[in-house]
Short mmCIF file of C-alpha atoms and ligand atoms in Angstrom, two decimals:
data_model
loop_
_atom_site.label_atom_id
_atom_site.label_comp_id
_atom_site.label_asym_id
_atom_site.label_seq_id
_atom_site.Cartn_x
_atom_site.Cartn_y
_atom_site.Cartn_z
CA MET K 92 127.40 109.06 97.00
CA ASP K 93 125.04 106.25 97.53
CA ILE K 94 126.45 103.52 99.77
CA PRO K 95 126.36 100.21 97.89
CA ALA K 96 125.35 97.03 99.57
CA GLN K 97 128.33 95.70 101.40
CA VAL K 98 129.85 92.19 101.36
CA LEU K 99 130.00 91.02 104.98
CA PRO K 100 133.30 89.62 106.40
CA TRP K 101 131.95 86.04 106.67
CA GLN K 102 130.80 86.13 103.00
CA GLN K 103 134.27 86.86 101.55
CA ASP K 104 134.96 83.25 100.46
CA ILE K 105 131.76 83.10 98.44
CA TRP K 106 132.44 86.59 97.05
CA GLN K 107 135.96 85.56 95.87
CA HIS K 108 134.55 82.49 94.18
CA TRP K 109 131.99 84.53 92.30
CA GLN K 110 134.59 87.09 91.27
CA GLN K 111 136.72 84.29 89.76
CA GLN K 112 133.73 82.84 87.91
CA LYS K 113 132.93 86.35 86.61
CA ALA K 114 136.53 86.97 85.51
CA ARG K 115 136.47 83.62 83.58
CA GLN K 116 133.01 84.36 82.25
CA ARG K 117 131.77 81.19 83.86
CA LEU K 118 128.97 82.58 86.03
CA PRO K 119 126.01 80.21 86.18
CA HIS K 120 122.54 81.22 85.08
CA ALA K 121 121.06 80.48 88.53
CA ILE K 122 122.35 80.50 92.05
CA LEU K 123 120.60 79.12 95.13
CA LEU K 124 121.91 81.08 98.13
CA THR K 125 121.06 79.43 101.53
CA GLY K 126 121.82 79.93 105.19
CA ILE K 127 119.98 80.56 108.38
CA PRO K 128 117.96 83.81 108.73
CA GLY K 129 120.18 86.85 109.48
CA VAL K 130 123.45 85.97 107.87
CA GLY K 131 122.97 88.51 105.15
CA LYS K 132 121.85 86.48 102.09
CA ARG K 133 119.78 89.34 100.58
CA GLN K 134 122.56 91.82 101.21
CA LEU K 135 125.07 89.60 99.45
CA ALA K 136 122.70 88.98 96.47
CA LEU K 137 122.19 92.72 96.13
CA ALA K 138 125.88 93.48 96.43
CA PHE K 139 126.60 91.04 93.67
CA ALA K 140 123.77 92.19 91.41
CA GLN K 141 124.89 95.82 91.85
CA ALA K 142 128.51 94.82 91.07
CA LEU K 143 127.34 93.16 87.82
CA LEU K 144 125.46 96.32 86.75
CA CYS K 145 128.05 98.89 88.03
CA GLN K 146 130.10 100.73 85.34
CA GLN K 147 133.12 101.40 87.55
CA VAL K 148 133.67 98.27 89.62
CA GLN K 149 136.28 98.64 92.44
CA SER K 150 139.42 96.50 92.77
CA ASP K 151 137.73 94.13 95.27
CA GLY K 152 134.92 93.57 92.81
CA GLN K 153 132.31 95.64 94.71
CA ALA K 154 130.16 98.30 93.10
CA CYS K 155 131.39 101.98 93.13
CA GLY K 156 128.20 103.46 94.53
CA HIS K 157 128.31 106.65 92.34
CA CYS K 158 127.84 105.69 88.67
CA SER K 159 124.43 106.01 87.02
CA GLN K 160 123.81 102.28 87.30
CA CYS K 161 124.57 102.24 91.00
CA HIS K 162 122.29 105.23 91.47
CA LEU K 163 119.39 103.38 89.83
CA VAL K 164 120.05 100.29 92.03
CA THR K 165 120.20 102.16 95.34
CA HIS K 166 117.02 103.95 94.43
CA GLN K 167 115.37 100.70 93.53
CA GLN K 168 114.66 101.83 90.00
CA HIS K 169 117.08 99.71 87.93
CA PRO K 170 115.01 98.26 85.06
CA ASP K 171 117.23 95.13 84.84
CA LEU K 172 117.15 94.23 88.52
CA HIS K 173 113.96 92.45 89.53
CA TRP K 174 112.99 91.39 93.04
CA ILE K 175 110.37 88.66 93.26
CA GLN K 176 108.94 88.32 96.71
CA PRO K 177 105.58 87.30 98.31
CA GLU K 178 103.05 90.08 98.33
CA ARG K 179 102.73 89.82 102.10
CA GLU K 180 105.27 88.76 104.73
CA GLY K 181 105.17 85.00 105.18
CA GLY K 182 102.93 84.44 102.14
CA GLY K 183 103.52 82.43 99.06
CA ILE K 184 105.00 83.37 95.59
CA LEU K 185 102.20 82.65 93.24
CA ILE K 186 102.00 81.56 89.62
CA ASP K 187 100.92 85.04 88.42
CA ALA K 188 104.34 86.36 89.61
CA MET K 189 106.02 83.71 87.60
CA ARG K 190 104.07 84.51 84.43
CA GLN K 191 105.13 88.13 84.82
CA LEU K 192 108.70 86.97 85.35
CA ARG K 193 108.51 84.86 82.19
CA GLN K 194 107.61 87.97 80.24
CA GLU K 195 110.40 89.95 81.74
CA VAL K 196 112.88 87.19 80.98
CA ASN K 197 111.70 87.12 77.36
CA GLN K 198 112.50 90.85 77.01
CA SER K 199 116.09 92.02 76.42
CA ALA K 200 118.04 93.98 78.93
CA GLN K 201 117.02 97.70 79.13
CA GLN K 202 120.53 98.98 79.82
CA SER K 203 122.47 96.51 77.58
CA GLY K 204 124.15 94.76 80.61
CA TYR K 205 123.21 91.93 82.92
CA ARG K 206 119.66 91.14 83.87
CA LEU K 207 119.07 90.02 87.42
CA PHE K 208 116.24 88.29 89.05
CA ILE K 209 116.42 87.89 92.85
CA LEU K 210 113.74 85.62 94.28
CA ALA K 211 113.20 85.33 97.99
CA PRO K 212 112.37 83.20 99.75
CA ALA K 213 112.56 80.25 97.33
CA GLU K 214 110.55 78.06 99.64
CA ALA K 215 107.61 80.34 99.24
CA LEU K 216 107.06 79.17 95.65
CA ASN K 217 104.08 76.87 95.51
CA THR K 218 104.20 73.89 93.15
CA TYR K 219 102.56 75.64 90.26
CA ALA K 220 104.75 78.71 90.61
CA ALA K 221 107.90 76.55 90.86
CA ASN K 222 106.96 74.62 87.68
CA ALA K 223 106.42 77.87 85.83
CA LEU K 224 109.83 79.16 87.09
CA LEU K 225 111.55 76.01 85.73
CA LYS K 226 110.90 77.19 82.20
CA SER K 227 112.62 80.47 82.86
CA LEU K 228 115.54 78.71 84.55
CA GLU K 229 115.94 76.43 81.56
CA GLU K 230 115.84 79.13 78.95
CA PRO K 231 117.24 82.22 80.72
CA GLY K 232 118.66 84.01 77.67
CA ALA K 233 122.05 85.71 77.54
CA ALA K 234 123.65 87.56 80.42
CA THR K 235 120.90 86.66 82.88
CA LEU K 236 121.29 85.63 86.46
CA PHE K 237 118.71 84.29 88.83
CA ILE K 238 119.53 84.35 92.49
CA LEU K 239 117.21 82.35 94.65
CA ILE K 240 117.43 82.87 98.39
CA SER K 241 116.26 80.41 100.99
CA ASP K 242 116.36 79.96 104.82
CA GLN K 243 114.94 76.52 104.48
CA SER K 244 116.58 74.79 101.50
CA ALA K 245 115.01 71.42 102.46
CA ARG K 246 111.66 72.94 101.32
CA VAL K 247 112.88 74.07 97.89
CA LEU K 248 111.73 71.65 95.17
CA PRO K 249 114.51 69.35 93.99
CA THR K 250 113.75 70.23 90.27
CA ILE K 251 114.50 73.84 91.12
CA LYS K 252 117.59 72.95 93.18
CA SER K 253 119.07 70.83 90.39
CA ARG K 254 119.08 73.87 88.03
CA CYS K 255 120.97 76.09 90.45
CA GLN K 256 124.47 76.38 91.65
CA HIS K 257 124.22 76.09 95.40
CA TRP K 258 126.09 78.40 97.80
CA GLN K 259 125.63 78.42 101.54
CA VAL K 260 126.38 81.53 103.66
CA LYS K 261 127.76 79.92 106.78
CA THR K 262 127.02 81.31 110.19
CA PRO K 263 130.23 83.13 111.24
CA ALA K 264 132.35 82.08 114.20
CA ALA K 265 131.31 83.92 117.34
CA ASP K 266 134.45 86.07 117.47
CA MET K 267 134.01 87.30 113.85
CA ALA K 268 130.29 87.96 114.50
CA LEU K 269 131.03 89.87 117.79
CA ALA K 270 133.77 91.91 116.04
CA TRP K 271 131.31 92.94 113.30
CA LEU K 272 128.59 93.74 115.88
CA ALA K 273 131.11 95.92 117.85
CA LYS K 274 131.69 97.89 114.62
CA VAL K 275 128.03 98.44 113.70
CA LYS K 276 126.50 98.67 117.15
CA ASN K 277 127.90 100.37 120.21
CA TRP K 278 126.65 97.65 122.60
CA PRO K 279 128.40 96.41 125.80
CA PRO K 280 129.99 93.02 125.01
CA GLU K 281 127.64 91.08 127.25
CA GLN K 282 124.68 92.54 125.51
CA ALA K 283 126.12 91.65 122.08
CA LYS K 284 126.73 88.06 123.20
CA MET K 285 123.22 87.73 124.47
CA ALA K 286 121.74 89.02 121.21
CA LEU K 287 123.96 86.66 119.16
CA ARG K 288 122.78 83.79 121.24
CA LEU K 289 119.14 84.70 120.73
CA ALA K 290 119.83 84.93 116.98
CA SER K 291 121.49 81.47 116.86
CA GLY K 292 124.82 83.12 115.82
CA ALA K 293 123.35 85.16 112.92
CA PRO K 294 124.75 88.68 113.17
CA LEU K 295 122.06 90.66 111.29
CA GLN K 296 119.39 88.78 113.26
CA ALA K 297 121.20 89.75 116.46
CA VAL K 298 120.81 93.45 115.55
CA ASP K 299 117.03 92.89 115.38
CA CYS K 300 117.02 90.88 118.67
CA LEU K 301 118.15 93.84 120.61
CA ASP K 302 115.67 96.13 119.03
CA THR K 303 113.38 97.55 121.83
CA ASP K 304 110.25 96.41 120.12
CA TYR K 305 111.44 92.88 119.84
CA GLN K 306 112.60 92.84 123.44
CA GLN K 307 109.16 94.04 124.62
CA HIS K 308 107.43 91.48 122.45
CA ARG K 309 109.69 88.71 123.83
CA GLN K 310 109.03 89.74 127.40
CA ALA K 311 105.24 89.87 126.78
CA PHE K 312 105.49 86.44 125.19
CA PHE K 313 107.30 84.89 128.16
CA ASN K 314 104.91 86.57 130.64
CA ALA K 315 102.00 85.10 128.65
CA LEU K 316 103.82 81.69 128.78
CA ASP K 317 104.28 81.91 132.48
CA HIS K 318 100.56 82.53 132.91
CA LEU K 319 99.79 79.63 130.66
CA LEU K 320 101.90 77.32 132.67
CA LYS K 321 100.20 78.48 135.80
CA GLY K 322 96.82 77.57 134.26
CA PHE K 323 95.53 81.08 133.62
CA LEU K 324 93.18 81.87 130.81
CA ALA K 325 95.10 81.41 127.49
CA ILE K 326 92.76 83.67 125.48
CA GLN K 327 94.12 86.76 127.29
CA ALA K 328 97.62 85.81 126.19
CA ALA K 329 96.54 85.57 122.57
CA HIS K 330 95.08 89.07 122.81
CA THR K 331 98.12 90.66 124.39
CA LEU K 332 100.32 89.21 121.66
CA GLN K 333 98.07 90.04 118.71
CA THR K 334 99.88 93.27 117.91
CA TRP K 335 103.01 91.24 116.85
CA SER K 336 103.35 89.15 113.74
CA LEU K 337 102.15 85.61 113.95
CA GLU K 338 105.45 84.44 112.52
CA ALA K 339 107.36 86.17 115.34
CA ASN K 340 105.10 84.53 117.88
CA LEU K 341 105.49 81.14 116.35
CA GLN K 342 109.27 81.51 116.21
CA LEU K 343 109.43 82.32 119.87
CA TYR K 344 107.04 79.49 120.74
CA LEU K 345 109.25 76.90 118.82
CA SER K 346 112.46 78.12 120.37
CA TRP K 347 110.99 77.96 123.82
CA LEU K 348 110.11 74.30 123.30
CA LYS K 349 113.53 73.57 121.95
CA ASP K 350 115.10 75.11 125.01
CA THR K 351 112.75 73.15 127.18
CA LEU K 352 113.67 69.88 125.54
CA VAL K 353 117.40 70.66 125.62
CA TYR K 354 117.22 71.44 129.32
CA GLN K 355 115.13 68.33 130.04
CA MET K 356 117.57 66.13 128.28
CA THR K 357 120.81 67.63 129.43
CA GLN K 358 120.09 69.71 132.57
CA GLU K 359 122.55 72.19 131.18
CA THR K 360 121.85 75.88 130.84
CA ASN K 361 124.79 76.91 128.58
CA ARG K 362 123.14 75.60 125.40
CA LEU K 363 119.88 77.53 125.95
CA ARG K 364 118.92 80.17 123.48
CA HIS K 365 116.76 82.13 125.98
CA LEU K 366 119.38 82.11 128.71
CA ASP K 367 117.76 85.11 130.41
CA GLN K 368 114.60 83.09 130.83
CA VAL K 369 116.23 80.20 132.48
CA HIS K 370 113.74 79.91 135.33
CA LEU K 371 110.81 79.61 133.03
CA ILE K 372 112.61 77.03 130.88
CA GLN K 373 113.53 74.97 133.96
CA GLU K 374 109.90 75.24 135.13
CA SER K 375 108.71 74.13 131.68
CA ALA K 376 111.14 71.19 131.67
CA VAL K 377 109.74 69.97 135.02
CA LEU K 378 106.08 70.52 134.10
CA LEU K 379 106.01 69.16 130.55
CA THR K 380 106.39 65.50 129.61
CA ARG K 381 108.29 64.67 126.51
CA LEU K 382 105.09 63.76 124.76
CA GLN K 383 103.51 67.09 125.63
CA ILE K 384 106.55 68.98 124.26
CA PHE K 385 106.36 66.91 121.08
CA LYS K 386 102.63 67.67 120.71
CA LEU K 387 103.13 71.35 121.36
CA TYR K 388 105.91 71.47 118.81
CA GLN K 389 103.83 69.71 116.24
CA LEU K 390 101.12 72.31 116.83
CA GLY K 391 103.55 75.17 116.33
CA ILE K 392 104.88 73.55 113.02
CA GLN K 393 101.37 72.86 111.87
CA LEU K 394 100.34 76.52 112.37
CA SER K 395 103.54 77.76 110.65
CA ARG K 396 102.72 75.70 107.59
CA GLN K 397 99.14 77.12 107.55
CA VAL K 398 100.60 80.69 107.62
CA GLN K 399 102.88 79.83 104.70
CA ASN K 400 100.39 78.02 102.53
CA LYS K 401 97.36 80.28 102.83
CA THR K 402 96.95 83.29 100.69
CA ASN K 403 95.26 85.28 103.37
CA PRO K 404 95.33 83.52 106.78
CA ASN K 405 93.26 84.71 109.68
CA LYS K 406 96.20 85.52 112.00
CA ALA K 407 94.13 86.49 114.99
CA LEU K 408 92.30 83.17 114.83
CA LEU K 409 95.54 81.18 114.34
CA LEU K 410 97.16 82.91 117.35
CA GLU K 411 94.10 82.12 119.40
CA THR K 412 94.22 78.51 118.26
CA LEU K 413 97.92 78.34 119.31
CA TRP K 414 97.22 79.40 122.88
CA LEU K 415 93.94 77.57 123.35
CA GLN K 416 95.31 74.31 121.97
CA SER K 417 98.45 74.75 124.05
CA ALA K 418 96.29 75.16 127.16
CA HIS K 419 94.41 72.04 126.17
CA LEU K 420 97.53 70.00 125.60
CA LEU K 421 99.01 71.19 128.88
CA LYS K 422 96.04 69.88 130.79
CA ALA K 423 96.21 66.51 129.17
CA GLU K 424 97.81 64.02 131.54
CA ASN K 425 100.79 62.23 129.87
CA ASN K 426 103.42 60.22 131.35
CA GLN K 427 104.87 58.51 128.23
CA ASN K 428 108.24 60.27 128.13
CA SER K 429 110.06 57.28 126.57
CA LEU K 430 107.84 57.29 123.49
CA VAL K 431 109.29 60.34 121.80
CA PRO K 432 113.00 60.64 121.14
CA GLY K 433 114.33 64.18 121.29
CA TYR K 434 115.88 64.20 117.77
CA LEU K 435 112.38 64.13 116.18
CA PHE K 436 111.97 67.89 116.69
CA LEU K 437 115.55 69.16 117.07
CA SER K 438 115.99 68.66 113.40
CA HIS K 439 113.57 71.45 112.48
ZN1 LIG B 567 128.75 101.87 90.09
#
């Protein structure tokens, strides 16, 4: 038997609502599923898609995992389940993909059941692609469901949003998340707590955070940062971190700055994400002025946008820019702390 995608404990309320809508034949044509990274949005979308295609749905509404339809889904061969994603991680979803989608929407279902289009992440749609998608959302045809997934719903165009029913997968309470982690991973409780903190409370992200590769990368990143703060050559840091994705580097960079700001403003360590790096965070909070933190944060955001908007960004060059510019900004003398209020960058 193929194990179907599972509905996670903190997704049960959404699942129940969808079951009721399905029972009343009131399912919308398009759903926008949001939530922070690592709360299982794709898993939930897949579980629902599979349940709509399954021939022997279980009493809780989940797919059986052994019928012919389930078999096709788990082997990623179901002709009526379409995934639309960027061609490369962190890239955009382009208009060509939407043209192809339009053709698929115009065809009828291959297996005389539901047709499902899961699009992720929705914020990766550029304006042209989003406009092309609107047509499909407006004229979806019978028994068709679009599920758009987004970590950053503020970046999804309002015209797209207004055509979708919005559901948010909430970050679970810590005890629920820890109970789930204890089931799927045999970690000591302290380790699970640390991973959950690093993942901002998102359980699936927490699993990735304790991955050995990620831990090594994180340590290499903080070592490089330590060097940078001490005034060593930034270019070396860029080279040591090149083997990791630019997105992962930028994510660590931005979360380091958030921690630095939080500590600078509150002098409290219990709200820090990188609690095990407390000395480095404290050092950063002493060394950096508020304006420097703000400028460094702006730099990180600017580079993140470049990665998202370019078809084929030169990642090595962008990483080098990150470290060289950071070194430059760190050298600039600034004592204008009062100019930049903290909320300006905590909202990101
Ligand atoms: Zn089935």
